[in-house]
mmCIF file of C-alpha atoms in Angstrom:
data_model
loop_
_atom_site.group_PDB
_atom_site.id
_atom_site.type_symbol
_atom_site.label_atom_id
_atom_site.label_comp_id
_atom_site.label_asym_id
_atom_site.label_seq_id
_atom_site.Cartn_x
_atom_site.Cartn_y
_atom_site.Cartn_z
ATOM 1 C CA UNK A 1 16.571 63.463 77.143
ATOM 2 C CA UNK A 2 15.754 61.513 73.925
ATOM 3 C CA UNK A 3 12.565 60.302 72.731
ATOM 4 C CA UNK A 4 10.861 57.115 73.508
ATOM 5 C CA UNK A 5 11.919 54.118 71.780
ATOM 6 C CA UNK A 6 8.783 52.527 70.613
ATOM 7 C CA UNK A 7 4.949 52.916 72.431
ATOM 8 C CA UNK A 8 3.068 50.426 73.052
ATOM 9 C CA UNK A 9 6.037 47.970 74.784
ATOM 10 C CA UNK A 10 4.372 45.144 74.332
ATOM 11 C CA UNK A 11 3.955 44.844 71.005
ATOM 12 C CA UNK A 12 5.066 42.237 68.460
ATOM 13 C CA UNK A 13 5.747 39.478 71.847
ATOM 14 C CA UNK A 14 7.536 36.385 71.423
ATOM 15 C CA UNK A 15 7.788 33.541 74.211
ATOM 16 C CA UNK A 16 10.776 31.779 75.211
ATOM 17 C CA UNK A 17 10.469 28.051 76.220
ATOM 18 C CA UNK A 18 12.344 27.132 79.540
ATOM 19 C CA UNK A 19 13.902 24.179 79.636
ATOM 20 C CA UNK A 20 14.370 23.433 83.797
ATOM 21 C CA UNK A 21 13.855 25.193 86.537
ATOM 22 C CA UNK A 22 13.448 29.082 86.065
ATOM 23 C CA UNK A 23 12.324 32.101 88.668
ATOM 24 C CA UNK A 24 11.783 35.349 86.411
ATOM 25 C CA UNK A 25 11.959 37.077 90.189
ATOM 26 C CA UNK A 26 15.166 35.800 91.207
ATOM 27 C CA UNK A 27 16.603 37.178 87.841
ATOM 28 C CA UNK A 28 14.657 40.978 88.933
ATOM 29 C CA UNK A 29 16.361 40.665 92.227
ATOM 30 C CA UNK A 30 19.621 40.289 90.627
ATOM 31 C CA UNK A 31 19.550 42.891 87.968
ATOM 32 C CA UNK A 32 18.594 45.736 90.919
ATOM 33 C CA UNK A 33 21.889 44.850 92.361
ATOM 34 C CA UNK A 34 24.589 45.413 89.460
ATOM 35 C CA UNK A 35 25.149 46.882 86.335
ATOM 36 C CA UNK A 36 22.711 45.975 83.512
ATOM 37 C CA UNK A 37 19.930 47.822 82.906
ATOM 38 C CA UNK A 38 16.773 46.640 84.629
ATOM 39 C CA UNK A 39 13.879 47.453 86.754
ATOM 40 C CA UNK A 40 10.540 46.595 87.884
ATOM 41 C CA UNK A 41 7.116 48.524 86.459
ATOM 42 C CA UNK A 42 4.596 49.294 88.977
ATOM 43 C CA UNK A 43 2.636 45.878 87.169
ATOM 44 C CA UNK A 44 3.677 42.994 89.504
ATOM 45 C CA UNK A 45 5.660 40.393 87.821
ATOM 46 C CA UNK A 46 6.604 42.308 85.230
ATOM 47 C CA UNK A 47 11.027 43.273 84.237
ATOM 48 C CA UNK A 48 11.745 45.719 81.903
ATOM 49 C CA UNK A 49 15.114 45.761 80.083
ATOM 50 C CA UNK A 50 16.677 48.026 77.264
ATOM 51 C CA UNK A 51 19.668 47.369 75.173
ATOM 52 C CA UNK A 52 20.770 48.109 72.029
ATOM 53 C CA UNK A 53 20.675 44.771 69.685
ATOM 54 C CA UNK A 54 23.707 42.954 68.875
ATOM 55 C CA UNK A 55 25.238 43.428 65.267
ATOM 56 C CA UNK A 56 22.693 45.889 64.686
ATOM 57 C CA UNK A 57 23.025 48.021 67.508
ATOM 58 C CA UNK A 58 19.429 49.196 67.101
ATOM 59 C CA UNK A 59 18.197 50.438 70.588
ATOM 60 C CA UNK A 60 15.267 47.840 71.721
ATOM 61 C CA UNK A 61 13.313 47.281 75.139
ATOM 62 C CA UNK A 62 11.774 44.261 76.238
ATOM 63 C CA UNK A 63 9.048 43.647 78.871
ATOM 64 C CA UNK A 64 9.162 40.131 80.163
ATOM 65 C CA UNK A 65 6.490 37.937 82.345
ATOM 66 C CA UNK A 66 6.694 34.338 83.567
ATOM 67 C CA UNK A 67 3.549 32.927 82.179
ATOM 68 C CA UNK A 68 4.005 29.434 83.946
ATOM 69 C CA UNK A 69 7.163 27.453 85.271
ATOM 70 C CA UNK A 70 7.851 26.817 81.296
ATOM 71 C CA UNK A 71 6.811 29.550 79.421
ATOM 72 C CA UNK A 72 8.621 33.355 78.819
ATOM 73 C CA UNK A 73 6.160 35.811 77.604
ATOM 74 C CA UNK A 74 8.548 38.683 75.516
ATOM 75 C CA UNK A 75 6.685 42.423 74.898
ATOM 76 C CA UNK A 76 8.822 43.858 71.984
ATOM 77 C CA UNK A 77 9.793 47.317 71.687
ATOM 78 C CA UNK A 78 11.296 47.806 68.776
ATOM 79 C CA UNK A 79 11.395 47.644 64.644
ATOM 80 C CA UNK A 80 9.322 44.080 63.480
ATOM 81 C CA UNK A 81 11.878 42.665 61.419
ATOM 82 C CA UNK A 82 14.678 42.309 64.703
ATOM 83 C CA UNK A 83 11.723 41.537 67.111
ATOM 84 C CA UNK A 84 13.189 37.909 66.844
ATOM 85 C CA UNK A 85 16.706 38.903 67.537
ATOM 86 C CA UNK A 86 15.380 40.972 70.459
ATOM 87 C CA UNK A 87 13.383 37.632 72.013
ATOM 88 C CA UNK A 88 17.033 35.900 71.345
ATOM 89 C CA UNK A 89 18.883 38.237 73.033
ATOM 90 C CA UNK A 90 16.688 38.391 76.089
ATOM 91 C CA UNK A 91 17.135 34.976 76.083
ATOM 92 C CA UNK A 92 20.649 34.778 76.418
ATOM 93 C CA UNK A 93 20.328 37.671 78.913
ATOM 94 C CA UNK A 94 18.345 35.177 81.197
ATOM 95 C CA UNK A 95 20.212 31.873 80.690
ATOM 96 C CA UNK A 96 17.142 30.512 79.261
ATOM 97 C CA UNK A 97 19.509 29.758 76.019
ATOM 98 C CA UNK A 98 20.703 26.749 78.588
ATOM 99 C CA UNK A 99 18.894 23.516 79.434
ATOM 100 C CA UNK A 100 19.159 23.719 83.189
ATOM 101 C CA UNK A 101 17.054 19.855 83.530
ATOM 102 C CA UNK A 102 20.834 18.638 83.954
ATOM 103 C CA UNK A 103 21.583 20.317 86.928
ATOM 104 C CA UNK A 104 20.164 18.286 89.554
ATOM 105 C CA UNK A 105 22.839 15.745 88.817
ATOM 106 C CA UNK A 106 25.626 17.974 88.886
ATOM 107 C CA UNK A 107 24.125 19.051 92.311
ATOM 108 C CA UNK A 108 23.688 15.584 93.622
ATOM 109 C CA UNK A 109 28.163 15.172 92.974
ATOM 110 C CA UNK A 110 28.977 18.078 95.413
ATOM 111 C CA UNK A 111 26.737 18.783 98.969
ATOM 112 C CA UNK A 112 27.841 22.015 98.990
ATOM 113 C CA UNK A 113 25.947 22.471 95.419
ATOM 114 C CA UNK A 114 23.112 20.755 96.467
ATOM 115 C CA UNK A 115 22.631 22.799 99.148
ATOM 116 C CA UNK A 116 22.925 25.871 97.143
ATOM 117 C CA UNK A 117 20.544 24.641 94.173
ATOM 118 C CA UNK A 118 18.102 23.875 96.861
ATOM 119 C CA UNK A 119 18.043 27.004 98.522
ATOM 120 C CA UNK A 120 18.148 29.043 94.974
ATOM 121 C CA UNK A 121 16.089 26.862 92.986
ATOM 122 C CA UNK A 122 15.401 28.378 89.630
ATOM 123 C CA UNK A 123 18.068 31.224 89.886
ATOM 124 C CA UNK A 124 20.312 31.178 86.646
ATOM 125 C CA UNK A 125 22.820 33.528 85.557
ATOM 126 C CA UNK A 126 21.768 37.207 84.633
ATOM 127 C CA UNK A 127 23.688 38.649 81.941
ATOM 128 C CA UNK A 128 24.911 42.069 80.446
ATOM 129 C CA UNK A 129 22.772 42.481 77.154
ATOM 130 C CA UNK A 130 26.318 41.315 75.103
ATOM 131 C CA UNK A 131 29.926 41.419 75.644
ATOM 132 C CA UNK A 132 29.916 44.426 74.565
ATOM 133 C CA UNK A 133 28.574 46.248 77.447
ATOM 134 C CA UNK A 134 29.983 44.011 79.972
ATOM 135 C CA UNK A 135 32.920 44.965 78.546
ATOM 136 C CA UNK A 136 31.964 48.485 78.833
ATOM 137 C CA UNK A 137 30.963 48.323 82.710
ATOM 138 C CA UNK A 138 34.256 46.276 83.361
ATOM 139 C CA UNK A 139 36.227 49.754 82.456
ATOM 140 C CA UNK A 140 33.718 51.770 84.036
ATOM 141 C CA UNK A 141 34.072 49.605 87.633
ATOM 142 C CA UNK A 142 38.126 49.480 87.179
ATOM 143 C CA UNK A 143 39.081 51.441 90.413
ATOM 144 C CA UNK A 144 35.929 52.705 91.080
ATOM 145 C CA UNK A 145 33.117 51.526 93.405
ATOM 146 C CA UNK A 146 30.205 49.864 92.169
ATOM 147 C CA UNK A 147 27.712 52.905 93.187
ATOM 148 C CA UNK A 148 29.792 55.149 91.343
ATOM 149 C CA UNK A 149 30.199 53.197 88.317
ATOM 150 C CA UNK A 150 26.340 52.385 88.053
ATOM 151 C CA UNK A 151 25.950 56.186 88.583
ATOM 152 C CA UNK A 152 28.187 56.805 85.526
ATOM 153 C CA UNK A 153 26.755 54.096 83.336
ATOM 154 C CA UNK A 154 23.237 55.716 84.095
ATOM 155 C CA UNK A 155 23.951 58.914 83.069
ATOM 156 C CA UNK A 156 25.963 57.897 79.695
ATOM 157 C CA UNK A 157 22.492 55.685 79.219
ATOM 158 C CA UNK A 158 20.300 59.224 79.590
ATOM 159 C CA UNK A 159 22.674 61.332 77.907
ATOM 160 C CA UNK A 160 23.764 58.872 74.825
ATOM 161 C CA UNK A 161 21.027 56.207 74.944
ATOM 162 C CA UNK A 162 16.944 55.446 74.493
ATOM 163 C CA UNK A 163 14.042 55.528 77.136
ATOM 164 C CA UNK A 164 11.772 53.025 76.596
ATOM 165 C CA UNK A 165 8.554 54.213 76.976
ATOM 166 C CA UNK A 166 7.711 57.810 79.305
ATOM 167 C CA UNK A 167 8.916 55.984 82.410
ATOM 168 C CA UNK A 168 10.987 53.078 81.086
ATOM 169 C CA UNK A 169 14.635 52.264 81.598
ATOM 170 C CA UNK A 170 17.382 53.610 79.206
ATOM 171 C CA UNK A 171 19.265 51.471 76.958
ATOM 172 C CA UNK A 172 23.198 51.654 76.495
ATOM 173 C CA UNK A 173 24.352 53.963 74.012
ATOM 174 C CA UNK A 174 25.795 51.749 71.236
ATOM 175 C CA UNK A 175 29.871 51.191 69.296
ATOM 176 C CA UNK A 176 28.935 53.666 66.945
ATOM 177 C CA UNK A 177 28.250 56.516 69.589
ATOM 178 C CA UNK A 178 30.267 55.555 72.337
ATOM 179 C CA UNK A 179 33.015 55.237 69.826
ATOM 180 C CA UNK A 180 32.698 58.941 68.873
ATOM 181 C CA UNK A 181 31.804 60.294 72.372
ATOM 182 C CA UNK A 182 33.376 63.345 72.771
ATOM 183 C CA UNK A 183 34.655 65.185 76.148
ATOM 184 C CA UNK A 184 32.517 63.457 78.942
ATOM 185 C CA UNK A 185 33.721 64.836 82.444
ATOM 186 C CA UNK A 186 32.299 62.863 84.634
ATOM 187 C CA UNK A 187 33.635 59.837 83.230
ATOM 188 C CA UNK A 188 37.524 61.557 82.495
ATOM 189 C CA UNK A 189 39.853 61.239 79.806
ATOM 190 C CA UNK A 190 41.643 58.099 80.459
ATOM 191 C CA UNK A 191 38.373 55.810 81.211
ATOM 192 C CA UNK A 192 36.170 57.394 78.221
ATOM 193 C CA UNK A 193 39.771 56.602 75.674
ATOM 194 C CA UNK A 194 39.225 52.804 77.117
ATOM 195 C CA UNK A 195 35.588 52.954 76.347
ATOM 196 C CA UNK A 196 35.647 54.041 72.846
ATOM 197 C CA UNK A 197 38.397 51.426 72.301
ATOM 198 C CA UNK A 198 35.707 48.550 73.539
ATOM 199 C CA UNK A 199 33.168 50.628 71.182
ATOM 200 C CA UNK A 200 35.119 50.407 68.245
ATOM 201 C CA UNK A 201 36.065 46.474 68.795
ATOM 202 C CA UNK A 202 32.581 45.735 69.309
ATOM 203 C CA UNK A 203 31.659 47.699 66.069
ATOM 204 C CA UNK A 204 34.414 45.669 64.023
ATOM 205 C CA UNK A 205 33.170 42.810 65.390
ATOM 206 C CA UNK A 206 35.751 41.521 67.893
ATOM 207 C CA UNK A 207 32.759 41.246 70.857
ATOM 208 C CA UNK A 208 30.419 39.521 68.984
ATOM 209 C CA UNK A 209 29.197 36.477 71.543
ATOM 210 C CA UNK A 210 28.750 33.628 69.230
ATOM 211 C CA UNK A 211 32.684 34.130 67.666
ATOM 212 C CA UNK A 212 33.673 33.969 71.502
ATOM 213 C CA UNK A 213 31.801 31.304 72.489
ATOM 214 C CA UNK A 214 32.836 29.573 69.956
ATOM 215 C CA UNK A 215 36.872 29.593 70.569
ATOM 216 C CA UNK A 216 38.546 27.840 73.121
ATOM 217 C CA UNK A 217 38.335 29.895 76.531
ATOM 218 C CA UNK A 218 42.603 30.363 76.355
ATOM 219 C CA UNK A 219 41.787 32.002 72.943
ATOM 220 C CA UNK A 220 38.809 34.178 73.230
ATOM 221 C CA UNK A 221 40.974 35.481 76.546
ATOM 222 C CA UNK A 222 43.823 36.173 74.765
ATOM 223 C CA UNK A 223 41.172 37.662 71.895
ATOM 224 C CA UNK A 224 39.578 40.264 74.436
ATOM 225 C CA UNK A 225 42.807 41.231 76.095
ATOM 226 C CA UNK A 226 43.767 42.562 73.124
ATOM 227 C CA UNK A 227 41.042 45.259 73.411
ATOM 228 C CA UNK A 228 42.985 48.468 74.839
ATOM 229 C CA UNK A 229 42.031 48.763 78.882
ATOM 230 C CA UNK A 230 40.794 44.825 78.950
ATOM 231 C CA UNK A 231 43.032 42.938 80.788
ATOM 232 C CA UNK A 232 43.261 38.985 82.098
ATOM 233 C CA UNK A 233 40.516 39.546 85.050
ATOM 234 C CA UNK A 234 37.552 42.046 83.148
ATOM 235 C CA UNK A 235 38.380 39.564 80.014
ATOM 236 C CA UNK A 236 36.991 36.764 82.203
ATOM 237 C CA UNK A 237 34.314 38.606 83.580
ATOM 238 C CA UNK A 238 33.029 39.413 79.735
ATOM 239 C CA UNK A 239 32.917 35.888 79.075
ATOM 240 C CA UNK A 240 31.232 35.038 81.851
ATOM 241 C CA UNK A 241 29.025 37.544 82.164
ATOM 242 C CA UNK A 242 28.635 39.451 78.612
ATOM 243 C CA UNK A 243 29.179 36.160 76.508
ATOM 244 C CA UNK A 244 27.608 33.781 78.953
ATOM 245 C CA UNK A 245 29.851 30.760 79.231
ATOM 246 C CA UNK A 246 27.948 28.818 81.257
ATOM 247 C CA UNK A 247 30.985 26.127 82.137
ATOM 248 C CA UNK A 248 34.169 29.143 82.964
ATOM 249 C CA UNK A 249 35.538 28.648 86.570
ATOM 250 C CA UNK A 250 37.063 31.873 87.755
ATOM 251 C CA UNK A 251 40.120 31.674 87.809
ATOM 252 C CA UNK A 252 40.918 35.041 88.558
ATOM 253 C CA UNK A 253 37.586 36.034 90.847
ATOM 254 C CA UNK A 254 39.373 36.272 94.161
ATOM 255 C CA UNK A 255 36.263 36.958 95.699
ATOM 256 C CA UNK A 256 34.762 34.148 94.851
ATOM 257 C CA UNK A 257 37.714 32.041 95.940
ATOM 258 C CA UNK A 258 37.287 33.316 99.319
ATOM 259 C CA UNK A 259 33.523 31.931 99.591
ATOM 260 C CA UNK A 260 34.866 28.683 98.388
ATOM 261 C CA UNK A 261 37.475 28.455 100.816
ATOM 262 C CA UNK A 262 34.851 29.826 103.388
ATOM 263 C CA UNK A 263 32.152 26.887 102.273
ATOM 264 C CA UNK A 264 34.932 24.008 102.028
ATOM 265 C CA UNK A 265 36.940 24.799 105.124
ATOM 266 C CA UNK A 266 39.722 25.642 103.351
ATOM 267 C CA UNK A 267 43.150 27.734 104.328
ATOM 268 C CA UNK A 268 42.117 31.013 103.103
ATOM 269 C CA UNK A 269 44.940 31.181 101.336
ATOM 270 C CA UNK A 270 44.688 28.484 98.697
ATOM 271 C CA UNK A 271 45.261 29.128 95.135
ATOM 272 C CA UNK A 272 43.106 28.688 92.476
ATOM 273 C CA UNK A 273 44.878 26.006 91.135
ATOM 274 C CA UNK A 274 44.168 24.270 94.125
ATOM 275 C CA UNK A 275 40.644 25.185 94.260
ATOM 276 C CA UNK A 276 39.596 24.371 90.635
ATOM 277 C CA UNK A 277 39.701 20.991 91.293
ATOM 278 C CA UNK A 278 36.634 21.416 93.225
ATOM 279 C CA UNK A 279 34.490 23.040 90.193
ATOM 280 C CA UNK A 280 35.278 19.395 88.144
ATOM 281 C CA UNK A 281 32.114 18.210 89.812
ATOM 282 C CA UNK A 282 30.173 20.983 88.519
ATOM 283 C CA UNK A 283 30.641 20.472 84.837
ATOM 284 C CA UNK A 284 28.813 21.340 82.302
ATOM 285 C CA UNK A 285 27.554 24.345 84.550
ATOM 286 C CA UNK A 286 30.723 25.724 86.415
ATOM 287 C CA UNK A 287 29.759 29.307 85.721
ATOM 288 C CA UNK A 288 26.097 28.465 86.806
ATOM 289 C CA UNK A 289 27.153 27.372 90.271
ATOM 290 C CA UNK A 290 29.954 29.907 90.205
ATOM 291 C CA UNK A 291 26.756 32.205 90.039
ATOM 292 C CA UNK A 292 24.937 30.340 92.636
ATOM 293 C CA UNK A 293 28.157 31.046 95.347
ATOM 294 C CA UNK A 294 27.759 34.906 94.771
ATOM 295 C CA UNK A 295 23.863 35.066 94.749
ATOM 296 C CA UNK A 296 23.938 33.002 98.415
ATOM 297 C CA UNK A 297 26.832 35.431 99.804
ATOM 298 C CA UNK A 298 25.165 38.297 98.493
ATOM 299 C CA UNK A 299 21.868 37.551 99.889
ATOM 300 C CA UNK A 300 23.303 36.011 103.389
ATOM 301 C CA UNK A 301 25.406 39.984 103.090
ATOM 302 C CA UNK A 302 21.709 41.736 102.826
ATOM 303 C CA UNK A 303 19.850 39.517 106.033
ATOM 304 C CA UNK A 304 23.184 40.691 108.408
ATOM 305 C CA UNK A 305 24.140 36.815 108.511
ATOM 306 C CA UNK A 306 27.731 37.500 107.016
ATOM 307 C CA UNK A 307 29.813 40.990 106.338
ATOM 308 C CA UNK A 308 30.155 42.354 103.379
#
């Protein structure tokens, strides 16, 4: 095990202004149920997140509190001089980057929405810390369960990574290790070639989330899918939920087309080119409401109202 990043965790703090309607516990919630790295301290009201910084690469933890409905209290673990980029990042991680005061009107287009933002009210998208690593869990979930690959992930995190803290959680090992990893074998040959090839594209700088955010969506598709082991449907996911897109429909998420066929009583075999129509009510914030089809199924899947 490696040492501690940085002690005390709280220490330089920045605060992040929301803009709209924001629930730090919905985002908690989220995290314990997927990939990113994330969990609760025993202090109530208090996440805990490591990463390692974007560009830099410099392993960083972050404890973050909801100090009123508009105000994001960052703790800082890491050098000063990135202690902004760390706030940033944590940021984007959140959604908070996004002025959510607009979506009332995109709910008041669709019932269905409405319905949704009402029940979910101040749950946003919860992103992978960059592309990077959502690029890295796509491989790592690509025929495997989603136990298993959190299981892997969390033991390349120990083994390659930084604790935050005695008790804190592990951040991602970053390009420049991953890309050099040698024999691993619990992850196998084939998946650990794929994730040095995402290492070593998001060390040249072909993951970096403003570049992709910036292109066209057609583009910065065709741009990821040219990383080895990143095809059409993990290079959506990346955008969506490693770059943060907030206006993608998923084209390619057939789960999610079967909750929208489910919620607009809809043959369950329509296509999606028949079903994107439906997400033109939701713009700017197609990914947002995207988001806020999964978070309903998932948590109608944990109450026993729907299967899994």
């Amino acid at each position: 095990m490696t040492a501690p990043i940085l002690r005390p965790i709280d220490l330089p703090t920045g605060e992040i202004a929301v803009h709209g309607a924001f629930d730090l516990s919905a985002a908690s919630q989220w995290l314990a149920g997927t990939g990113p790295a994330g969990s609760f301290s025993a202090e109530p009201g208090v996440l805990r997140v490591a990463f390692p910084v974007e560009g830099t690469w410099t392993h960083a933890g972050a404890a973050i509190r909801q100090r009123s409905p508009s105000t994001v209290e960052v703790g800082v673990a890491a050098p000063v001089e990135i202690a902004a980029r760390v706030v940033a990042q944590v940021s984007r991680m959140l959604s908070l980057d996004v002025d959510e005061s607009g979506f009332a009107e995109v709910a008041s287009r669709d019932s269905v929405v409405r319905r949704l933002h009402s029940r979910h009210s101040g749950a946003r998208p919860v992103l992978y810390s960059s592309p990077y690593e959502a690029a890295c869990w796509a491989v790592l979930t690509q025929g495997m369960r989603v136990p298993q690959a959190m299981r892997l992930r969390e033991q390349l995190a120990v083994r390659h990574g930084r604790q935050v803290g005695d008790d804190g959680p592990f951040s991602f090992p970053p390009p420049q290790i991953l890309a050099e990893l040698g024999d691993e074998p619990s992850v196998g040959p084939f998946r650990l070639a794929r994730l040095r090839a995402v290492a070593r594209a998001a060390a040249d700088g072909r993951l970096d989330t403003e570049e992709l955010l910036a292109l066209p969506i057609s583009d910065a598709m065709t741009r990821l899918c040219a990383i080895p082991g990143i095809g059409a449907f993990s290079a959506e996911q990346i955008l969506l939920h490693g770059a943060g897109h907030p206006d993608l429909f998923p084209r390619l998420d057939t789960q999610l087309h079967q909750i929208l066929c489910a919620e607009y009583a809809l043959p369950p075999d329509t296509p999606p080119d028949e079903l994107e129509p439906l997400a033109e009510d939701w713009r700017p914030y197609r990914s947002w409401v995207a988001h806020l089809f999964r978070l309903d199924r998932r948590r109608a899947a944990a109450s026993g109202e729907v299967a899994d």
